[in-house]
Structure formats: structure tokens, C-alpha cells
CSV table of C-alpha atoms and ligand atoms in Angstrom, one decimal:
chain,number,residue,atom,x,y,z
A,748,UNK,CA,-0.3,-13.4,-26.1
A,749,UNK,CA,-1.6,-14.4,-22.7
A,750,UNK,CA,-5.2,-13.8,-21.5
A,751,UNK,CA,-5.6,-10.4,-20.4
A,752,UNK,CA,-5.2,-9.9,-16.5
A,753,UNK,CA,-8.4,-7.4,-14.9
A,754,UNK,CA,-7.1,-5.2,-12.8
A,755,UNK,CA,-10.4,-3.1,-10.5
A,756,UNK,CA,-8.5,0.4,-9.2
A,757,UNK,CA,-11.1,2.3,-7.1
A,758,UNK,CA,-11.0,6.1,-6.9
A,759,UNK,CA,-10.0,5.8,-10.8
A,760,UNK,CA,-11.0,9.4,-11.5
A,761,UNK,CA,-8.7,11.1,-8.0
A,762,UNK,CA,-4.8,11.7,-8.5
A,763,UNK,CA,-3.3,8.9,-7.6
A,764,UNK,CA,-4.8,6.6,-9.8
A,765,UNK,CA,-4.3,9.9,-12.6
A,766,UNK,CA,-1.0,8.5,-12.5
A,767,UNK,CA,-1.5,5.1,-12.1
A,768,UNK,CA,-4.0,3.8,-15.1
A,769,UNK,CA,-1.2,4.9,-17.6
A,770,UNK,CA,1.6,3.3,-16.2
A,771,UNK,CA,-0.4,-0.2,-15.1
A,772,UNK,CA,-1.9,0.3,-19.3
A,773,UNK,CA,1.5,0.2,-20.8
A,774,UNK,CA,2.9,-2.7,-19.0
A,775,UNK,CA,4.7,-1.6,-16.0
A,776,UNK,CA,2.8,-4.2,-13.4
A,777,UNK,CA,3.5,-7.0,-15.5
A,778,UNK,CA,5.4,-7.2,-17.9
A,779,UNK,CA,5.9,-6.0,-22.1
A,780,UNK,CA,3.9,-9.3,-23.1
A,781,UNK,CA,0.6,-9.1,-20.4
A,782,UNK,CA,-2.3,-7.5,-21.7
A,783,UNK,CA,-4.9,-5.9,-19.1
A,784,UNK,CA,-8.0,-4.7,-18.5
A,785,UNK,CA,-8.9,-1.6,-16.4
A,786,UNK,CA,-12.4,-1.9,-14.3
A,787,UNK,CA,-12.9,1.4,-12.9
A,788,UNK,CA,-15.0,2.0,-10.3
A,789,UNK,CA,-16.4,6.0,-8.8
A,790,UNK,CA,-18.7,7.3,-6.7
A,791,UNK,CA,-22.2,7.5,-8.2
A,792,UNK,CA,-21.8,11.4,-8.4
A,793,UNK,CA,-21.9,13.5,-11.9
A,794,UNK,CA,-18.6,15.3,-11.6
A,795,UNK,CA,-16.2,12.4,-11.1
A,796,UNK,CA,-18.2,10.0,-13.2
A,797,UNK,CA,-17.6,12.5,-15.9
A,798,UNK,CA,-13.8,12.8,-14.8
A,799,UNK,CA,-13.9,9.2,-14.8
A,800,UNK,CA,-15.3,9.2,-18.9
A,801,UNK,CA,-11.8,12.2,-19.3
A,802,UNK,CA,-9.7,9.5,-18.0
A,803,UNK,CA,-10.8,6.9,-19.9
A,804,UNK,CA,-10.5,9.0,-23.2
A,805,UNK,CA,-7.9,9.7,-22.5
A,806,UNK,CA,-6.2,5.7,-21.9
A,807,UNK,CA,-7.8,5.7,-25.4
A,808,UNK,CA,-5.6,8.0,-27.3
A,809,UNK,CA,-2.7,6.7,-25.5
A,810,UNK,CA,-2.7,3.7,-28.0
A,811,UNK,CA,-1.4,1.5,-25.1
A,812,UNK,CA,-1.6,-1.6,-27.1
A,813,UNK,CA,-1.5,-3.7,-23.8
A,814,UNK,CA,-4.9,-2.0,-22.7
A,815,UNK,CA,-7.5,-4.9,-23.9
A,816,UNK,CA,-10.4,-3.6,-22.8
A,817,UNK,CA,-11.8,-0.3,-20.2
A,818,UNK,CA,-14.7,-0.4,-17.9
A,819,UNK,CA,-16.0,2.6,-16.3
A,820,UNK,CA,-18.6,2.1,-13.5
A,821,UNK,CA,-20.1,3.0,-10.5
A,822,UNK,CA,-21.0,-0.5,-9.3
A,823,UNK,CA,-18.5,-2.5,-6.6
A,824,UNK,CA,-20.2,-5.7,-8.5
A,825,UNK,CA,-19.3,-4.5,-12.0
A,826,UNK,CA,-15.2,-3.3,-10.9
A,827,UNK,CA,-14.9,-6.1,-9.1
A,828,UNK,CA,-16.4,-8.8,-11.5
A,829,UNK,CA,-13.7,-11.5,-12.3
A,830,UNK,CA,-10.6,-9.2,-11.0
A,831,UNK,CA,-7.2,-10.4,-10.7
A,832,UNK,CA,-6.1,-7.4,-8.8
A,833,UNK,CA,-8.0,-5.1,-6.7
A,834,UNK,CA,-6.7,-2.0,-6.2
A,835,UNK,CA,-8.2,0.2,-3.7
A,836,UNK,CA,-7.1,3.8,-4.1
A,837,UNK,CA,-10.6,5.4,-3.7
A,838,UNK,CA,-10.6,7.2,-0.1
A,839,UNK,CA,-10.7,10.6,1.0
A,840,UNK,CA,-7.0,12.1,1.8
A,841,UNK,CA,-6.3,14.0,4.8
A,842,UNK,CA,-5.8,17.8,4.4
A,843,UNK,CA,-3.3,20.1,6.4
A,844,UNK,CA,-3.2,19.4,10.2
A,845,UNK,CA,-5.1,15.9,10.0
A,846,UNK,CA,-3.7,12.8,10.9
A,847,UNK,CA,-4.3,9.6,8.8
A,848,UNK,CA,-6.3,7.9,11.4
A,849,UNK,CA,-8.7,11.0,11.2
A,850,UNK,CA,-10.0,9.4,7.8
A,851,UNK,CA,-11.0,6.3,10.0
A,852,UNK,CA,-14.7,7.4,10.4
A,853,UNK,CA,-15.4,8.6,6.9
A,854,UNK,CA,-13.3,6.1,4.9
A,855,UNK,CA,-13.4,2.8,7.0
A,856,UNK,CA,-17.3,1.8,5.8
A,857,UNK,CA,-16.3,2.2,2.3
A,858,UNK,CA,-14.4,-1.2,3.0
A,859,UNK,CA,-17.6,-3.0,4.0
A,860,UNK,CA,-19.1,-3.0,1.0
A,861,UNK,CA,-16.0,-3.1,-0.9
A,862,UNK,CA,-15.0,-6.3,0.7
A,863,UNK,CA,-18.1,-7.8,0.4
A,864,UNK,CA,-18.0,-7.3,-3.5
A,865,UNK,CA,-15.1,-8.6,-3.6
A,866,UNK,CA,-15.5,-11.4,-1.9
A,867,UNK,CA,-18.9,-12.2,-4.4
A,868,UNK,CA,-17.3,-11.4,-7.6
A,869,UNK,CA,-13.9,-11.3,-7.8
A,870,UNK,CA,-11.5,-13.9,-9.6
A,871,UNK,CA,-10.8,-16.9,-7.2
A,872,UNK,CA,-7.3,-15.7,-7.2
A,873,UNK,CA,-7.9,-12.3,-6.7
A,874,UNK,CA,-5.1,-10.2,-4.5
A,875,UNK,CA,-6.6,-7.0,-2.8
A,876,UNK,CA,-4.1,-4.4,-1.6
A,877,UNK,CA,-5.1,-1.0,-0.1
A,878,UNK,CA,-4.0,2.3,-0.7
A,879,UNK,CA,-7.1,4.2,0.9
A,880,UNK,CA,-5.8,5.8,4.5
A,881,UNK,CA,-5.7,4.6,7.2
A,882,UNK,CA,-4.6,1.8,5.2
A,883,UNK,CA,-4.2,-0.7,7.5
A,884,UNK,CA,-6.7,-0.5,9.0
A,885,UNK,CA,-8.9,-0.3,6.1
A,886,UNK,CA,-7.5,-3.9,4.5
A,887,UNK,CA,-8.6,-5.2,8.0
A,888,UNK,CA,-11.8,-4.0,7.5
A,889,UNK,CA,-12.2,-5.6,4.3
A,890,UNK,CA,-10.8,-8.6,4.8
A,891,UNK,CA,-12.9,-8.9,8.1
A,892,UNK,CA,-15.6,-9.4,5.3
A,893,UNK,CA,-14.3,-11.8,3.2
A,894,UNK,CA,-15.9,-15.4,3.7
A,895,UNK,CA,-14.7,-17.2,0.4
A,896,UNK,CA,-10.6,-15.1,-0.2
A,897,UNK,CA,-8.1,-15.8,2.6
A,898,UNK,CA,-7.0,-12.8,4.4
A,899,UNK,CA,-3.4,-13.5,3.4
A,900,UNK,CA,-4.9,-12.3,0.1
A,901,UNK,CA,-5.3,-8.8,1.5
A,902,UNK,CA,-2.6,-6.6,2.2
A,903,UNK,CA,-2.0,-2.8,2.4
A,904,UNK,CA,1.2,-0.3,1.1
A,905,UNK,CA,3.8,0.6,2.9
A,906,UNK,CA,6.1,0.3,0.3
A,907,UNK,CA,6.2,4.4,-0.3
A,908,UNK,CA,7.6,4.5,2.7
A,909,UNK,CA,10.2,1.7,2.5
A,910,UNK,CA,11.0,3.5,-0.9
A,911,UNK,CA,11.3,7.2,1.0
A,912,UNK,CA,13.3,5.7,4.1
A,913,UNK,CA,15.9,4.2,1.0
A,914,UNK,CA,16.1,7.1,-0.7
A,915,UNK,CA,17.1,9.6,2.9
A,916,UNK,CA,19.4,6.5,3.8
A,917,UNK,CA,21.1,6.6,0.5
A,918,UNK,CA,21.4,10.0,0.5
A,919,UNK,CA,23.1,10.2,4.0
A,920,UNK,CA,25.5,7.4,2.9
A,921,UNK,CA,26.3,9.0,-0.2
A,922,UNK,CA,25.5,6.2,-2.4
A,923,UNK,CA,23.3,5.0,-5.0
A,924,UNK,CA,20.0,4.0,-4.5
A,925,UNK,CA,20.7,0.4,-5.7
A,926,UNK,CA,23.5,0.0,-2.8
A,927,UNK,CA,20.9,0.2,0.0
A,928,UNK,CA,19.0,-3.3,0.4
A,929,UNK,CA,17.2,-5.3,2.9
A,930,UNK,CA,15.4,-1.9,4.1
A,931,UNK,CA,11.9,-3.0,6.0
A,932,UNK,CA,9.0,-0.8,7.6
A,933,UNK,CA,7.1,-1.9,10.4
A,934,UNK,CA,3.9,-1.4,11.9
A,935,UNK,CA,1.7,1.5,10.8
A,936,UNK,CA,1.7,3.9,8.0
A,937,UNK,CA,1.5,6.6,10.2
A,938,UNK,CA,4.2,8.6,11.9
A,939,UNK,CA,4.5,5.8,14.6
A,940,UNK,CA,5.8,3.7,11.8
A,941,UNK,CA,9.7,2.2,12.7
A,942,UNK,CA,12.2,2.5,9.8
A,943,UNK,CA,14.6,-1.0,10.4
A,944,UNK,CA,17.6,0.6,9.8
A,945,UNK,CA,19.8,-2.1,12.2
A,946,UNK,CA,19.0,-4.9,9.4
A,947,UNK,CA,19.6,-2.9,6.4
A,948,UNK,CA,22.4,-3.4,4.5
A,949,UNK,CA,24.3,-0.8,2.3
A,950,UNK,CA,26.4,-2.3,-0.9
A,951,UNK,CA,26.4,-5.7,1.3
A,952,UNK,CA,27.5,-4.2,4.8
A,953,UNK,CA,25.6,-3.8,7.9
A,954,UNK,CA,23.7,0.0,7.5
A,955,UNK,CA,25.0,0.8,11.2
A,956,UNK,CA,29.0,0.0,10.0
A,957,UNK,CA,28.0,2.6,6.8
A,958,UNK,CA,26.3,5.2,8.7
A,959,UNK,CA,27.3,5.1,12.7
A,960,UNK,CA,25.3,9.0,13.4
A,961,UNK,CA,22.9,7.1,15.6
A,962,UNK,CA,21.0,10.2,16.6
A,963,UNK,CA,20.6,10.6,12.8
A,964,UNK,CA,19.1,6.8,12.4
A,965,UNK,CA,17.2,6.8,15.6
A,966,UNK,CA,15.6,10.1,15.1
A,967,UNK,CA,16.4,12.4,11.9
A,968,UNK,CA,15.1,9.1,9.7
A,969,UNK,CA,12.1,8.1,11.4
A,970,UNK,CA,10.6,11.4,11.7
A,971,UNK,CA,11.3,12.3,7.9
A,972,UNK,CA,9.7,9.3,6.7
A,973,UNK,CA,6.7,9.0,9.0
A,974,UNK,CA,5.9,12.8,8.3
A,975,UNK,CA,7.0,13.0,4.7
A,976,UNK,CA,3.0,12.7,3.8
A,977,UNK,CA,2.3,15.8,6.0
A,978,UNK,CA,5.5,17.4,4.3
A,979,UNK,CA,4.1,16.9,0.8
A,980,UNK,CA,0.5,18.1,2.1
A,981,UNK,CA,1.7,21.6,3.2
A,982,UNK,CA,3.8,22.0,0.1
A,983,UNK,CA,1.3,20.9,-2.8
A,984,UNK,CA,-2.0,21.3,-0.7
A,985,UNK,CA,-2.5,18.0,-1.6
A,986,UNK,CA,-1.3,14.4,-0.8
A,987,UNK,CA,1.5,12.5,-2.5
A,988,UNK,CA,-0.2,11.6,-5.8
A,989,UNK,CA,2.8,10.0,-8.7
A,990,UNK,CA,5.0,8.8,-5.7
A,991,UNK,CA,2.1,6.6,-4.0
A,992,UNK,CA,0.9,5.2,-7.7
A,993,UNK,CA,4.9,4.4,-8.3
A,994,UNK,CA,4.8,3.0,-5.0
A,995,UNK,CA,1.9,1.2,-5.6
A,996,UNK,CA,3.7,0.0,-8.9
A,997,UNK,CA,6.6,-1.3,-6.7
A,998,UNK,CA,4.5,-3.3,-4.1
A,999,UNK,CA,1.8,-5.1,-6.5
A,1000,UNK,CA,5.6,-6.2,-9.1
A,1001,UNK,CA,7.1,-6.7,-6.0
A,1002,UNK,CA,4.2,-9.3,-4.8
A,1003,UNK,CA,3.7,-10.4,-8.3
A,1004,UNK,CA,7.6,-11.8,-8.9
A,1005,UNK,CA,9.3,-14.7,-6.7
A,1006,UNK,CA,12.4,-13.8,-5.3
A,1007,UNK,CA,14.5,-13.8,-1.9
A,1008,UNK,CA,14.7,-9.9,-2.0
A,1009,UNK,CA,13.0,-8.6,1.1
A,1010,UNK,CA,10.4,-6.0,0.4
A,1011,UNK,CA,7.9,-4.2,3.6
A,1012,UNK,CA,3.9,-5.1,3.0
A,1013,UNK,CA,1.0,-4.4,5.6
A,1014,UNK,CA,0.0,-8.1,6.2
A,1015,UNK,CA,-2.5,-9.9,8.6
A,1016,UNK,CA,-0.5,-10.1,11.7
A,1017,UNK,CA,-0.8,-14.0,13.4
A,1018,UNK,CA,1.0,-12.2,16.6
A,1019,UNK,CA,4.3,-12.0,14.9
A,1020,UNK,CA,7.2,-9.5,15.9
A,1021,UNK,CA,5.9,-7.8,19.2
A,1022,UNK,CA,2.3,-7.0,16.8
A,1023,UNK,CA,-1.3,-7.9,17.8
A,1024,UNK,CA,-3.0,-10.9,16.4
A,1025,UNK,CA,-5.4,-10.2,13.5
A,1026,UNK,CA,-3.9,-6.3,13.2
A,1027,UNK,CA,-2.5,-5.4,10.0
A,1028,UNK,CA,1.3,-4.7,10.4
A,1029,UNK,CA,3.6,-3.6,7.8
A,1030,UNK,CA,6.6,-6.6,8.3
A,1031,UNK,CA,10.0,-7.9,6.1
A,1032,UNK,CA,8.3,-10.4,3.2
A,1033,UNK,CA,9.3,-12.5,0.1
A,1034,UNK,CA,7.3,-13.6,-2.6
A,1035,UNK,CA,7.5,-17.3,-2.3
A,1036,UNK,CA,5.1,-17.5,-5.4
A,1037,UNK,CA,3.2,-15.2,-7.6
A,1038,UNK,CA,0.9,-12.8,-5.3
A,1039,UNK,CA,2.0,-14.9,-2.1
A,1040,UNK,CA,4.2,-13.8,0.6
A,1041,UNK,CA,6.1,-15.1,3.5
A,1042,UNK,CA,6.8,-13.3,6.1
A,1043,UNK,CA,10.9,-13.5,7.0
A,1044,UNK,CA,11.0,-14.8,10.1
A,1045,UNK,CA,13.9,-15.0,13.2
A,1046,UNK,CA,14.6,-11.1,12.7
A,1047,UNK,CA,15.7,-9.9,16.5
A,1048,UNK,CA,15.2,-6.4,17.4
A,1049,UNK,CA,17.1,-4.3,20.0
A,1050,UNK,CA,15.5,-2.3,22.7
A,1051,UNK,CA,15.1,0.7,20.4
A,1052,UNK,CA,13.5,-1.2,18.0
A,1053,UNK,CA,11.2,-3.5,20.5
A,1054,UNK,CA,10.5,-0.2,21.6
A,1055,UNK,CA,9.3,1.9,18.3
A,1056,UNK,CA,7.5,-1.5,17.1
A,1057,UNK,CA,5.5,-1.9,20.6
A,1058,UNK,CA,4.4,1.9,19.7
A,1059,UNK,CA,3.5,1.7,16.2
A,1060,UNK,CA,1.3,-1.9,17.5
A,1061,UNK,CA,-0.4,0.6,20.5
A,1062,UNK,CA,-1.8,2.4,17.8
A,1063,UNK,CA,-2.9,-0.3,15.4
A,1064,UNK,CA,-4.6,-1.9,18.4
A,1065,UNK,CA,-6.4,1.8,19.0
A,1066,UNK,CA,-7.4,1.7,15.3
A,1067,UNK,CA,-8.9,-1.6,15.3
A,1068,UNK,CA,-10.7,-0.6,19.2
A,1069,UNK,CA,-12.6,2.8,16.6
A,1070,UNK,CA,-13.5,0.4,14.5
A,1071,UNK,CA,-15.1,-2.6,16.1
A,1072,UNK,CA,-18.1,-1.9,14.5
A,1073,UNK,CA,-17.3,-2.3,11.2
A,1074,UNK,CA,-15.1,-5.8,11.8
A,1075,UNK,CA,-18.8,-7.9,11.9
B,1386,LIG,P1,-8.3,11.9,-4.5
B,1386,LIG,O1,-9.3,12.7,-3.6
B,1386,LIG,O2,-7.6,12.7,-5.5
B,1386,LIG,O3,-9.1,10.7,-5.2
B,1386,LIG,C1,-9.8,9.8,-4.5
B,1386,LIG,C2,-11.0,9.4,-5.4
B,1386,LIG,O4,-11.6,8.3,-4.7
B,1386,LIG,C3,-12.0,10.5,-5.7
B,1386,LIG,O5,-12.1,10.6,-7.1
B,1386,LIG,C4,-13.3,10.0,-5.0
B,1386,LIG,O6,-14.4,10.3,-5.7
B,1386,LIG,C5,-13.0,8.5,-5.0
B,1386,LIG,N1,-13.8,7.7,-4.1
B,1386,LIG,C6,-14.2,8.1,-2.8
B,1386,LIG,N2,-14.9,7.1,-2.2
B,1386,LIG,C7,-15.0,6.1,-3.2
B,1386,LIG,C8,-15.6,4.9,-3.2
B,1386,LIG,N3,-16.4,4.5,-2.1
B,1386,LIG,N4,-15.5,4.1,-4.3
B,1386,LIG,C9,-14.8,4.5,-5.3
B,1386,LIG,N5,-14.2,5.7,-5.4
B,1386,LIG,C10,-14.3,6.5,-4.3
B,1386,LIG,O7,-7.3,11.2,-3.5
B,1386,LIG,P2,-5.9,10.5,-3.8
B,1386,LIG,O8,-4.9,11.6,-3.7
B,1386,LIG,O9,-6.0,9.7,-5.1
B,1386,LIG,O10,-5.8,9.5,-2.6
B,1386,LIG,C11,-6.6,8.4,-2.4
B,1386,LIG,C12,-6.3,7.8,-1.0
B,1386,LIG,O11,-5.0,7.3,-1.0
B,1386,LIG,C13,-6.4,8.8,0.2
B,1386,LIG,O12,-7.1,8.1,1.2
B,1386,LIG,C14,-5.0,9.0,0.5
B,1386,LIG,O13,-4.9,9.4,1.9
B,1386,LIG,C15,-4.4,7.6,0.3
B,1386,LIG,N6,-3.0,7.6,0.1
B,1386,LIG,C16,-2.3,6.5,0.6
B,1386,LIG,C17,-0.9,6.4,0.5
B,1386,LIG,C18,-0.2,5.2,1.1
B,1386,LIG,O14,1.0,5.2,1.1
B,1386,LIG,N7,-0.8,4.2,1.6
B,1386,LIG,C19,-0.2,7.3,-0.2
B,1386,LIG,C20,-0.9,8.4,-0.7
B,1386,LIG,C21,-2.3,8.5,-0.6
B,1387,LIG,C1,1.4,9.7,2.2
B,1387,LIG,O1,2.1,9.1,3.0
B,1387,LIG,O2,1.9,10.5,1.5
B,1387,LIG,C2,-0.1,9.4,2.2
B,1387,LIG,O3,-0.4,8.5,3.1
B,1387,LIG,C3,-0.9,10.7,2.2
B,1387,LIG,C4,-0.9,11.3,3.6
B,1387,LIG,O4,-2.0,11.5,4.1
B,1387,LIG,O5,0.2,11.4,4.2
């Protein structure tokens, strides 16, 4: 058996990673054969550090025999220590009525030190990705403080809602999920985000040949997936929880697995596709080799789409203005 890979998750005792630990402990980030180690980091506060102890116990009496070894802690330096994978889940979620980028001011100086631990103690091949709203903007923040990774190294989920836009689009087209390909997000996860519908491709074909209610793809889809996180709020009183760890699931395998299939990952923006420069913009990548992407370049976008990308950039670029202060 290979050497066990350490995966770090933050927020290990919240609900998304309550669905997470199990899945990532019996082999479903890499692979039947991989063995792993879970370094779990909480808040220093009584109730989830007990939470965090039920969570463990119960890894334990899943017999996963993949799960090498657990570590429950409330020290960045311990989670972090040696970590292949850093998984940042731990962030307040927004309740009824808020937008994402309200969490900016309570959850964006978690990344400082978060980063910085990283940056000391982590694996020299570690990968970072960030779950924690306002996403994005929070991989930014924590790459701003990395001095020995790359920033390519950090990147942030949009893949939950590449994975919702596939499902509405399959839906409307009547087909199955597996017939709807080459389906990219861009910009923000946030309602401004734009849902690429002109470069998908159902069973091969052109989307826009499959489904030509334009009114449906210019406006029905792109509001359903960019407020499908408020949606789930109002109806659970509480934020998407198995579908962001599956999502999660999808982007680290999808990152983890060369191949020319095109997948949507917030990446550090050089200035690319109508985005800032040194924004973090969800963008069509490949995995060119294991935990390294490439963006997919030459893509042309219509006015419609030149026009939702320039919006979904306008607010990345606010985002970033907040949070100046925490970018040093
Ligand atoms: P939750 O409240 O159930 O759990 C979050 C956990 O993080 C809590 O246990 C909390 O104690 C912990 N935490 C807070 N600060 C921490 C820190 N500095 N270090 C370590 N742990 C810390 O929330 P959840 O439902 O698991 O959601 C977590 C985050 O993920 C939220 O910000 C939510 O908005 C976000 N989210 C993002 C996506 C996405 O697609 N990018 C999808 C769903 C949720
Ligand atoms: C989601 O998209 O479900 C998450 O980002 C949670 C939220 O606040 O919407």
C-alpha cells in the first residue's frame, strides 16, 4: 500500500465536513488503494472540540480501513503539519436574507492565519482549496500570505455550482446527466456568477442546438443556480451541507486526475477572460498533472456573456477593495 496521504479539513466538527470525513475515509478522493489521514482542526471552544471528539468516534466505528491515522486539534500548526491537502471548510454560513459577501468581515481574517500555517507547515506539495464563503475571496486572502506555495496552489469551489447548472440543464433537455459536458462557471460564487451555457455541449452537440428557449438559458438558469444556496437556506434553515462535501469530493478528484475533461475551479486570475489580475475567478480548467491545472484557453464569449463575466469581475474587484487590509 502506498504511504498514507494527510488530508487537514477545517471546520471538521460543522455539517459540511459531517458529511465529508466519511466519504474522504473510505476512499472516495483517491482511490480503493490510498490510505489517509484526517487532521482536524476547530475552534478552541468546549462545545465543538467535543463535537469534534463525536466525530472522530465515530470515523472509529466506521472501520474504514483506509483511515490510517485521526488527529483532532485546535492548532492551524498541528492540522496543517505535513498536509497533502488542505481543505478549508471552517467559516461561518450566511443565514436567511444575507448575502455571501456579508461573511467577508467575520470570515476573511480566519485566512490570515490559516495561510500562514500553511505556508510554515504544510507538505511542499500541499494543494489548498476553499470552501469557507465568500470563497473566493477567501483563497485570495490566503494565498496573499503564502511566501514558500505558489498561488496556483490555491484555488476555491465552484464546482457545486457547475454540478447544479448540469443537473437544471439536463433536466430541461430531458436527458441524462452524463449527456451534458463541457459545462463551465465563471466568476464568483455568488448570484453574479455566469453559467457558460453557449460552450456546453449536450451528448456531443452544441447546448444552444439542444435547448434553443434562450430566455430559459439567459435567465431561468442563471438565476436558479446563483440563488440555489439562498433556496436551500430558507428551506432547511441551514446551508447546503452533503451537496457542497460531494461537491467538494468532485473538485479535489477532479484536480487530483489528469484528463482533457473540462471542469470550473476559482483560480488566481493573471487577467484572463475579461477578469481582474490577481482576483480569484472561477474559469474552464484541465488537470494537466496531479493537483495542477491549466486554464483552457481561446474560449470567445458573446455580448451576453462578455456582459455577465464583466459583472460577476465588478464584484470580485469590490470584494478584494473590503479587504485590502487583510491582502499584506
Ligand atoms: P457550520 O457552521 O456547520 O460549520 C462550520 C464549522 O467551522 C463550525 O464547526 C465552526 O466552529 C468551524 N470554524 C469556524 N471558524 C473556524 C476556524 N477559524 N478554524 C476552524 N474551524 C472553524 O457550517 P458549514 O455548513 O459546514 O459551512 C462552512 C462554510 O462553507 C460556510 O462559510 C458556508 O457558507 C460555506 N459553504 C460554501 C459552499 C461553496 O460552494 N463554496 C457551499 C456550502 C457552504
Ligand atoms: C451554497 O451555494 O449553497 C453555499 O455557498 C451556501 C450559501 O450561503 O449559499
Amino acid at each position: 500500500m502506498p504511504a498514507p496521504i494527510r488530508v487537514a479539513v477545517t471546520g471538521a466538527a460543522g455539517q459540511i465536513a459531517y458529511s465529508l470525513l466519511p466519504r474522504i475515509a473510505r476512499g472516495d478522493l483517491f482511490g480503493a488503494d490510498q490510505p489517509v489521514i484526517l487532521q482536524l482542526l476547530e475552534v478552541p471552544v468546549e462545545k465543538p472540540q467535543q463535537a469534534l471528539r463525536g466525530v472522530a468516534l465515530e470515523l472509529d466505528d466506521c472501520a474504514f480501513p483506509l483511515l490510517h491515522g485521526i488527529v483532532c486539534t485546535d492548532s492551524a500548526e498541528v492540522a496543517f503539519a505535513d498536509a497533502d491537502w488542505c481543505l478549508l471548510v471552517g467559516a461561518k454560513p450566511r443565514g436567511p436574507g444575507m448575502e455571501r459577501a456579508d461573511l467577508l468581515k467575520d470570515n476573511g481574517k480566519i485566512f490570515i492565519g490559516q495561510g500562514q500555517a500553511i505556508d510554515r507547515v504544510a507538505s511542499a506539495a500541499c494543494r489548498v482549496v476553499v470552501v469557507g464563503n465568500p470563497c473566493n475571496t477567501n483563497c485570495m486572502i490566503a494565498a496573499a500570505q503564502a511566501k514558500r506555495l505558489p498561488r496556483e496552489r490555491f484555488t476555491a469551489m465552484t464546482r457545486l455550482d457547475q454540478n447544479r447548472a448540469a443537473t437544471q440543464i439536463a433536466k430541461k433537455a430531458g436527458v441524462p446527466l452524463t449527456a451534458v459536458s463541457d459545462l463551465v462557471i465563471y466568476g464568483n460564487h455568488s448570484p453574479t456568477m455566469f453559467s457558460d451555457f453557449a460552450h456546453a455541449r449536450i451528448n456531443g452537440r452544441p447546448l444552444p442546438d439542444v435547448i434553443t428557449d434562450s430566455a430559459w438559458l439567459q435567465t431561468t438558469l442563471q438565476t436558479t443556480v446563483g440563488k440555489r444556496g439562498a433556496e436551500i437556506i430558507a428551506a432547511r434553515g441551514a446551508s447546503s451541507a452533503a451537496s457542497a462535501a460531494n461537491a467538494l469530493i468532485d473538485h479535489v478528484r477532479a484536480l487530483s486526475t489528469p484528463s482533457s475533461a473540462v471542469h470550473s475551479i476559482a483560480v488566481h486570475s493573471p487577467g484572463h477572460y475579461g477578469f481582474a489580475e490577481g482576483i480569484w475567478a472561477s474559469v474552464p480548467v484541465v488537470t494537466t498533472a496531479p493537483g495542477t491545472y491549466a486554464v483552457v484557453p481561446g474560449i470567445t464569449h458573446d455580448e451576453f456573456g462578455r456582459g455577465r463575466i464583466k459583472i460577476t469581475n465588478d464584484e470580485l474587484v469590490g470584494e478584494r477593495d473590503l479587504v485590502q487590509d487583510l491582502l499584506r
